[in-house]
Amino acid sequence: MAYVAVDADDRLEEGPEGLEFKSFLGADARADQRPQSGAPDRDHTTRKGPSGFWTVEYYQPYFDVDTLIVLKRCYTTLLPTSPSYLTILTPSADLYGPFWVPTTLILALFLSSSLAASISSYLSDPGAAYDYDFGLLSLATTIVYTYAFAVPVLLWIALRYLGVGEWGVAEAIGVWGYSLFVWIPVSILCVIPISILRWVLVGIAFCLSGYFLVTNVYPILAMADAKATRLLIVVVGALHAGLALTFKVLFFSYYVVHDIGPGADPVRRFL
């Protein structure tokens, strides 16, 4: 066997530092293999942008709230001495409670007024037939939803116009929605056919809900101009008083009539 001497490459004597690795792949091939290196390609990463107010995703966080938190916020409105009375919407406002509280109030107003009317009709004339007035249901829906949603939204728009931007529309709706909670037990108790008791209950509900509104809304109104603040306070107070009087006249004014003349309605209403 013959051996042939081969001259060693001088670069081998330089050690590993002298070695140089070169890729013989084309530029296109290297571009195709780049995403496989373990780092994700940012151009192909799907990013979720902010949702618009017309989408369901925009309102989803406001309904992502525990039922116990909603119940706690409801009964806190009845306790002016509670430490969390002024921070009822902390850490974040929700729309779940402000939607179901007015909705429950609508049903309570209709059912309690219908029950009170039927009881008064029976006590006045046991033989008289009573027909339920389903127009009260639509009337209650219009009044309650207008007060619970339209009033705070309009107030928020007015504050934005006056340069007060520290209050969001969700917070405004939340305060107004939870302030109506006291009217639910009051509407049930007003089934009792005692006029003076109904007036007392309406007065209590008016004071509790009004105090809750004042303590939570006045700090925001104070940021606006003095004249505008006084005007907004007057408007809010008038609307609140009008709501209480409307409830009393339309839903809590049935009473028993003992002596009924010919052609008289067995169920009357009075202030």
mmCIF file of C-alpha atoms in Angstrom:
data_model
loop_
_atom_site.group_PDB
_atom_site.id
_atom_site.type_symbol
_atom_site.label_atom_id
_atom_site.label_comp_id
_atom_site.label_asym_id
_atom_site.label_seq_id
_atom_site.Cartn_x
_atom_site.Cartn_y
_atom_site.Cartn_z
ATOM 1 C CA MET A 1 0.000 0.000 0.000
ATOM 2 C CA ALA A 2 1.390 3.405 -0.986
ATOM 3 C CA TYR A 3 1.075 6.545 1.042
ATOM 4 C CA VAL A 4 0.876 9.979 -0.483
ATOM 5 C CA ALA A 5 1.911 13.030 1.518
ATOM 6 C CA VAL A 6 -0.683 15.765 1.605
ATOM 7 C CA ASP A 7 0.159 19.327 2.583
ATOM 8 C CA ALA A 8 -1.917 20.469 5.539
ATOM 9 C CA ASP A 9 -3.955 23.581 5.241
ATOM 10 C CA ASP A 10 -2.380 26.412 7.162
ATOM 11 C CA ARG A 11 -5.787 27.413 8.523
ATOM 12 C CA LEU A 12 -6.079 24.153 10.473
ATOM 13 C CA GLU A 13 -3.097 25.146 12.502
ATOM 14 C CA GLU A 14 -4.811 28.332 13.563
ATOM 15 C CA GLY A 15 -7.252 26.386 15.714
ATOM 16 C CA PRO A 16 -11.060 26.630 15.734
ATOM 17 C CA GLU A 17 -10.824 30.385 15.516
ATOM 18 C CA GLY A 18 -9.636 30.171 12.011
ATOM 19 C CA LEU A 19 -12.563 28.135 10.832
ATOM 20 C CA GLU A 20 -15.368 29.904 9.051
ATOM 21 C CA PHE A 21 -18.704 28.368 8.248
ATOM 22 C CA LYS A 22 -20.549 29.590 5.250
ATOM 23 C CA SER A 23 -24.083 28.898 4.134
ATOM 24 C CA PHE A 24 -24.532 27.833 0.579
ATOM 25 C CA LEU A 25 -28.312 28.260 0.752
ATOM 26 C CA GLY A 26 -29.910 31.031 -1.204
ATOM 27 C CA ALA A 27 -31.504 34.103 0.324
ATOM 28 C CA ASP A 28 -34.989 32.705 -0.333
ATOM 29 C CA ALA A 29 -34.222 29.515 1.530
ATOM 30 C CA ARG A 30 -32.909 31.407 4.553
ATOM 31 C CA ALA A 31 -36.053 33.552 4.584
ATOM 32 C CA ASP A 32 -38.239 30.425 4.574
ATOM 33 C CA GLN A 33 -36.371 28.914 7.515
ATOM 34 C CA ARG A 34 -36.352 32.075 9.664
ATOM 35 C CA PRO A 35 -39.756 31.485 11.390
ATOM 36 C CA GLN A 36 -38.548 27.998 12.404
ATOM 37 C CA SER A 37 -35.761 29.361 14.633
ATOM 38 C CA GLY A 38 -38.117 29.420 17.665
ATOM 39 C CA ALA A 39 -38.962 33.155 17.712
ATOM 40 C CA PRO A 40 -42.457 33.923 16.403
ATOM 41 C CA ASP A 41 -42.791 36.005 13.294
ATOM 42 C CA ARG A 42 -44.324 39.300 14.342
ATOM 43 C CA ASP A 43 -45.791 39.896 10.949
ATOM 44 C CA HIS A 44 -47.992 36.826 11.346
ATOM 45 C CA THR A 45 -49.004 37.520 14.963
ATOM 46 C CA THR A 46 -52.685 38.308 15.344
ATOM 47 C CA ARG A 47 -53.303 41.301 17.559
ATOM 48 C CA LYS A 48 -56.685 42.144 18.989
ATOM 49 C CA GLY A 49 -57.453 45.827 18.808
ATOM 50 C CA PRO A 50 -59.815 47.767 21.062
ATOM 51 C CA SER A 51 -63.504 47.045 20.603
ATOM 52 C CA GLY A 52 -65.933 49.757 19.591
ATOM 53 C CA PHE A 53 -68.864 50.788 21.779
ATOM 54 C CA TRP A 54 -71.231 49.122 19.304
ATOM 55 C CA THR A 55 -69.762 45.657 19.965
ATOM 56 C CA VAL A 56 -70.619 43.154 22.686
ATOM 57 C CA GLU A 57 -66.971 42.931 23.779
ATOM 58 C CA TYR A 58 -67.025 46.607 24.760
ATOM 59 C CA TYR A 59 -69.784 46.080 27.363
ATOM 60 C CA GLN A 60 -68.722 42.614 28.521
ATOM 61 C CA PRO A 61 -66.423 43.844 31.357
ATOM 62 C CA TYR A 62 -69.310 45.841 32.860
ATOM 63 C CA PHE A 63 -71.409 42.667 33.203
ATOM 64 C CA ASP A 64 -68.548 40.522 34.489
ATOM 65 C CA VAL A 65 -69.398 40.955 38.151
ATOM 66 C CA ASP A 66 -70.200 38.563 40.958
ATOM 67 C CA THR A 67 -73.798 38.357 42.170
ATOM 68 C CA LEU A 68 -72.728 38.822 45.787
ATOM 69 C CA ILE A 69 -71.064 42.113 44.884
ATOM 70 C CA VAL A 70 -74.263 43.312 43.206
ATOM 71 C CA LEU A 71 -76.364 42.358 46.242
ATOM 72 C CA LYS A 72 -73.911 44.090 48.576
ATOM 73 C CA ARG A 73 -74.093 47.261 46.501
ATOM 74 C CA CYS A 74 -77.884 47.101 46.598
ATOM 75 C CA TYR A 75 -78.321 46.905 50.353
ATOM 76 C CA THR A 76 -75.485 49.386 50.929
ATOM 77 C CA THR A 77 -77.723 52.049 49.378
ATOM 78 C CA LEU A 78 -80.060 51.534 52.345
ATOM 79 C CA LEU A 79 -77.297 52.178 54.902
ATOM 80 C CA PRO A 80 -76.077 55.788 54.804
ATOM 81 C CA THR A 81 -73.712 55.071 57.714
ATOM 82 C CA SER A 82 -71.956 52.240 55.882
ATOM 83 C CA PRO A 83 -68.200 52.799 55.302
ATOM 84 C CA SER A 84 -68.616 51.839 51.641
ATOM 85 C CA TYR A 85 -71.609 54.165 51.093
ATOM 86 C CA LEU A 86 -69.549 56.659 49.076
ATOM 87 C CA THR A 87 -67.443 54.005 47.335
ATOM 88 C CA ILE A 88 -70.211 51.676 46.267
ATOM 89 C CA LEU A 89 -68.887 51.392 42.715
ATOM 90 C CA THR A 90 -65.289 50.745 43.808
ATOM 91 C CA PRO A 91 -63.114 49.335 42.288
ATOM 92 C CA SER A 92 -65.085 49.478 39.046
ATOM 93 C CA ALA A 93 -68.633 50.248 37.980
ATOM 94 C CA ASP A 94 -70.926 47.589 36.583
ATOM 95 C CA LEU A 95 -74.042 47.630 34.433
ATOM 96 C CA TYR A 96 -75.423 44.290 35.610
ATOM 97 C CA GLY A 97 -76.976 45.679 38.792
ATOM 98 C CA PRO A 98 -78.144 48.975 37.239
ATOM 99 C CA PHE A 99 -80.025 46.939 34.628
ATOM 100 C CA TRP A 100 -81.683 44.364 36.873
ATOM 101 C CA VAL A 101 -82.628 46.774 39.659
ATOM 102 C CA PRO A 102 -84.868 48.940 37.397
ATOM 103 C CA THR A 103 -86.202 45.823 35.670
ATOM 104 C CA THR A 104 -87.130 44.255 39.013
ATOM 105 C CA LEU A 105 -88.674 47.550 40.107
ATOM 106 C CA ILE A 106 -90.897 47.607 37.020
ATOM 107 C CA LEU A 107 -92.266 44.165 37.826
ATOM 108 C CA ALA A 108 -92.649 45.071 41.511
ATOM 109 C CA LEU A 109 -94.576 48.239 40.674
ATOM 110 C CA PHE A 110 -96.955 46.444 38.342
ATOM 111 C CA LEU A 111 -97.540 43.415 40.565
ATOM 112 C CA SER A 112 -97.920 45.387 43.790
ATOM 113 C CA SER A 113 -100.246 47.980 42.266
ATOM 114 C CA SER A 114 -102.344 45.259 40.627
ATOM 115 C CA LEU A 115 -102.520 43.340 43.891
ATOM 116 C CA ALA A 116 -103.411 46.473 45.841
ATOM 117 C CA ALA A 117 -106.112 47.366 43.332
ATOM 118 C CA SER A 118 -107.631 43.883 43.447
ATOM 119 C CA ILE A 119 -107.610 43.864 47.260
ATOM 120 C CA SER A 120 -109.206 47.293 47.405
ATOM 121 C CA SER A 121 -111.807 46.236 44.841
ATOM 122 C CA TYR A 122 -112.660 43.108 46.799
ATOM 123 C CA LEU A 123 -112.909 44.951 50.117
ATOM 124 C CA SER A 124 -115.066 47.637 48.513
ATOM 125 C CA ASP A 125 -117.401 45.267 46.696
ATOM 126 C CA PRO A 126 -116.739 41.514 47.046
ATOM 127 C CA GLY A 127 -119.054 40.694 44.148
ATOM 128 C CA ALA A 128 -117.458 43.051 41.633
ATOM 129 C CA ALA A 129 -115.149 41.665 38.978
ATOM 130 C CA TYR A 130 -111.721 43.255 38.632
ATOM 131 C CA ASP A 131 -109.734 43.495 35.390
ATOM 132 C CA TYR A 132 -105.995 43.987 35.593
ATOM 133 C CA ASP A 133 -104.690 47.097 33.886
ATOM 134 C CA PHE A 134 -101.705 45.935 31.816
ATOM 135 C CA GLY A 135 -101.231 49.487 30.620
ATOM 136 C CA LEU A 136 -99.557 50.123 33.979
ATOM 137 C CA LEU A 137 -96.795 47.724 32.971
ATOM 138 C CA SER A 138 -95.879 49.707 29.871
ATOM 139 C CA LEU A 139 -96.220 52.933 31.836
ATOM 140 C CA ALA A 140 -93.892 51.677 34.555
ATOM 141 C CA THR A 141 -91.391 50.494 31.945
ATOM 142 C CA THR A 142 -91.316 53.905 30.266
ATOM 143 C CA ILE A 143 -90.985 55.867 33.503
ATOM 144 C CA VAL A 144 -88.369 53.686 35.205
ATOM 145 C CA TYR A 145 -86.137 53.067 32.198
ATOM 146 C CA THR A 146 -86.232 56.739 31.218
ATOM 147 C CA TYR A 147 -85.212 57.798 34.705
ATOM 148 C CA ALA A 148 -82.621 55.037 35.166
ATOM 149 C CA PHE A 149 -80.837 55.405 31.802
ATOM 150 C CA ALA A 150 -81.798 58.598 29.970
ATOM 151 C CA VAL A 151 -81.338 60.959 32.945
ATOM 152 C CA PRO A 152 -77.768 59.852 33.868
ATOM 153 C CA VAL A 153 -76.692 59.803 30.219
ATOM 154 C CA LEU A 154 -78.002 63.327 29.684
ATOM 155 C CA LEU A 155 -76.308 64.468 32.892
ATOM 156 C CA TRP A 156 -73.039 62.912 31.728
ATOM 157 C CA ILE A 157 -73.338 64.716 28.385
ATOM 158 C CA ALA A 158 -73.982 68.002 30.204
ATOM 159 C CA LEU A 159 -70.942 67.495 32.428
ATOM 160 C CA ARG A 160 -68.773 66.719 29.427
ATOM 161 C CA TYR A 161 -69.985 69.913 27.815
ATOM 162 C CA LEU A 162 -69.052 71.819 30.974
ATOM 163 C CA GLY A 163 -65.577 70.300 30.924
ATOM 164 C CA VAL A 164 -66.005 67.741 33.710
ATOM 165 C CA GLY A 165 -64.502 64.507 32.405
ATOM 166 C CA GLU A 166 -63.726 62.665 35.665
ATOM 167 C CA TRP A 167 -67.048 60.812 35.585
ATOM 168 C CA GLY A 168 -67.790 58.044 33.096
ATOM 169 C CA VAL A 169 -71.188 57.173 31.693
ATOM 170 C CA ALA A 170 -71.030 53.747 33.359
ATOM 171 C CA GLU A 171 -70.547 55.372 36.766
ATOM 172 C CA ALA A 172 -73.498 57.705 36.137
ATOM 173 C CA ILE A 173 -75.815 54.849 35.148
ATOM 174 C CA GLY A 174 -74.548 52.814 38.092
ATOM 175 C CA VAL A 175 -75.407 55.493 40.655
ATOM 176 C CA TRP A 176 -78.890 56.052 39.238
ATOM 177 C CA GLY A 177 -79.596 52.352 38.859
ATOM 178 C CA TYR A 178 -78.631 51.396 42.391
ATOM 179 C CA SER A 179 -80.473 54.396 43.842
ATOM 180 C CA LEU A 180 -83.758 52.812 42.725
ATOM 181 C CA PHE A 181 -83.282 49.704 44.849
ATOM 182 C CA VAL A 182 -85.096 51.163 47.852
ATOM 183 C CA TRP A 183 -88.289 51.454 45.799
ATOM 184 C CA ILE A 184 -88.535 47.663 45.403
ATOM 185 C CA PRO A 185 -89.357 46.854 49.069
ATOM 186 C CA VAL A 186 -91.391 50.057 49.334
ATOM 187 C CA SER A 187 -93.577 49.053 46.385
ATOM 188 C CA ILE A 188 -94.237 45.696 48.042
ATOM 189 C CA LEU A 189 -95.131 47.282 51.398
ATOM 190 C CA CYS A 190 -97.446 49.746 49.690
ATOM 191 C CA VAL A 191 -99.860 46.888 49.034
ATOM 192 C CA ILE A 192 -101.139 47.584 52.561
ATOM 193 C CA PRO A 193 -104.324 49.672 52.073
ATOM 194 C CA ILE A 194 -103.431 52.410 54.560
ATOM 195 C CA SER A 195 -102.984 55.789 52.954
ATOM 196 C CA ILE A 196 -100.834 57.423 55.643
ATOM 197 C CA LEU A 197 -98.523 54.404 55.723
ATOM 198 C CA ARG A 198 -98.022 54.652 51.976
ATOM 199 C CA TRP A 199 -97.127 58.324 52.245
ATOM 200 C CA VAL A 200 -94.587 57.519 54.973
ATOM 201 C CA LEU A 201 -93.038 54.735 52.897
ATOM 202 C CA VAL A 202 -92.817 56.953 49.826
ATOM 203 C CA GLY A 203 -91.201 59.680 51.940
ATOM 204 C CA ILE A 204 -88.621 57.238 53.308
ATOM 205 C CA ALA A 205 -87.777 55.972 49.827
ATOM 206 C CA PHE A 206 -87.540 59.540 48.538
ATOM 207 C CA CYS A 207 -85.115 60.527 51.295
ATOM 208 C CA LEU A 208 -82.905 57.426 51.089
ATOM 209 C CA SER A 209 -82.580 57.424 47.323
ATOM 210 C CA GLY A 210 -82.197 61.205 47.225
ATOM 211 C CA TYR A 211 -79.461 61.205 49.856
ATOM 212 C CA PHE A 212 -77.612 58.481 47.973
ATOM 213 C CA LEU A 213 -77.752 60.533 44.780
ATOM 214 C CA VAL A 214 -76.617 63.717 46.485
ATOM 215 C CA THR A 215 -73.647 62.168 48.260
ATOM 216 C CA ASN A 216 -72.413 60.435 45.114
ATOM 217 C CA VAL A 217 -73.235 63.072 42.492
ATOM 218 C CA TYR A 218 -72.571 66.385 44.243
ATOM 219 C CA PRO A 219 -68.756 65.935 44.356
ATOM 220 C CA ILE A 220 -68.834 65.556 40.584
ATOM 221 C CA LEU A 221 -71.176 68.490 40.053
ATOM 222 C CA ALA A 222 -68.971 70.679 42.260
ATOM 223 C CA MET A 223 -66.236 70.471 39.623
ATOM 224 C CA ALA A 224 -68.378 72.424 37.170
ATOM 225 C CA ASP A 225 -69.125 76.131 37.131
ATOM 226 C CA ALA A 226 -71.052 77.445 40.155
ATOM 227 C CA LYS A 227 -74.092 78.574 38.172
ATOM 228 C CA ALA A 228 -74.209 75.358 36.161
ATOM 229 C CA THR A 229 -73.869 73.328 39.353
ATOM 230 C CA ARG A 230 -76.860 75.022 40.961
ATOM 231 C CA LEU A 231 -78.923 74.508 37.834
ATOM 232 C CA LEU A 232 -78.025 70.809 37.581
ATOM 233 C CA ILE A 233 -78.795 70.279 41.265
ATOM 234 C CA VAL A 234 -82.219 71.855 40.835
ATOM 235 C CA VAL A 235 -82.925 69.719 37.762
ATOM 236 C CA VAL A 236 -81.822 66.491 39.451
ATOM 237 C CA GLY A 237 -83.840 67.295 42.584
ATOM 238 C CA ALA A 238 -86.958 68.135 40.572
ATOM 239 C CA LEU A 239 -86.719 64.918 38.573
ATOM 240 C CA HIS A 240 -86.240 62.888 41.730
ATOM 241 C CA ALA A 241 -89.217 64.503 43.450
ATOM 242 C CA GLY A 242 -91.299 64.050 40.304
ATOM 243 C CA LEU A 243 -90.432 60.344 40.229
ATOM 244 C CA ALA A 244 -91.535 59.850 43.835
ATOM 245 C CA LEU A 245 -94.793 61.735 43.280
ATOM 246 C CA THR A 246 -95.455 59.786 40.069
ATOM 247 C CA PHE A 247 -95.003 56.484 41.866
ATOM 248 C CA LYS A 248 -97.393 57.562 44.597
ATOM 249 C CA VAL A 249 -100.104 58.800 42.249
ATOM 250 C CA LEU A 250 -99.978 56.050 39.634
ATOM 251 C CA PHE A 251 -99.099 52.951 41.639
ATOM 252 C CA PHE A 252 -99.713 53.552 45.367
ATOM 253 C CA SER A 253 -103.071 55.370 45.491
ATOM 254 C CA TYR A 254 -105.650 52.601 45.713
ATOM 255 C CA TYR A 255 -107.940 52.578 48.726
ATOM 256 C CA VAL A 256 -111.102 50.907 49.964
ATOM 257 C CA VAL A 257 -114.488 52.498 49.259
ATOM 258 C CA HIS A 258 -117.271 51.271 51.536
ATOM 259 C CA ASP A 259 -120.216 53.160 50.073
ATOM 260 C CA ILE A 260 -120.508 52.923 46.304
ATOM 261 C CA GLY A 261 -123.254 54.660 44.391
ATOM 262 C CA PRO A 262 -124.784 53.574 41.086
ATOM 263 C CA GLY A 263 -122.258 53.552 38.251
ATOM 264 C CA ALA A 264 -119.287 54.381 40.495
ATOM 265 C CA ASP A 265 -115.929 52.752 40.062
ATOM 266 C CA PRO A 266 -115.237 50.387 42.973
ATOM 267 C CA VAL A 267 -111.556 51.299 42.883
ATOM 268 C CA ARG A 268 -110.676 54.972 43.207
ATOM 269 C CA ARG A 269 -107.394 56.776 43.333
ATOM 270 C CA PHE A 270 -106.452 59.843 45.259
ATOM 271 C CA LEU A 271 -103.232 61.634 46.151
#
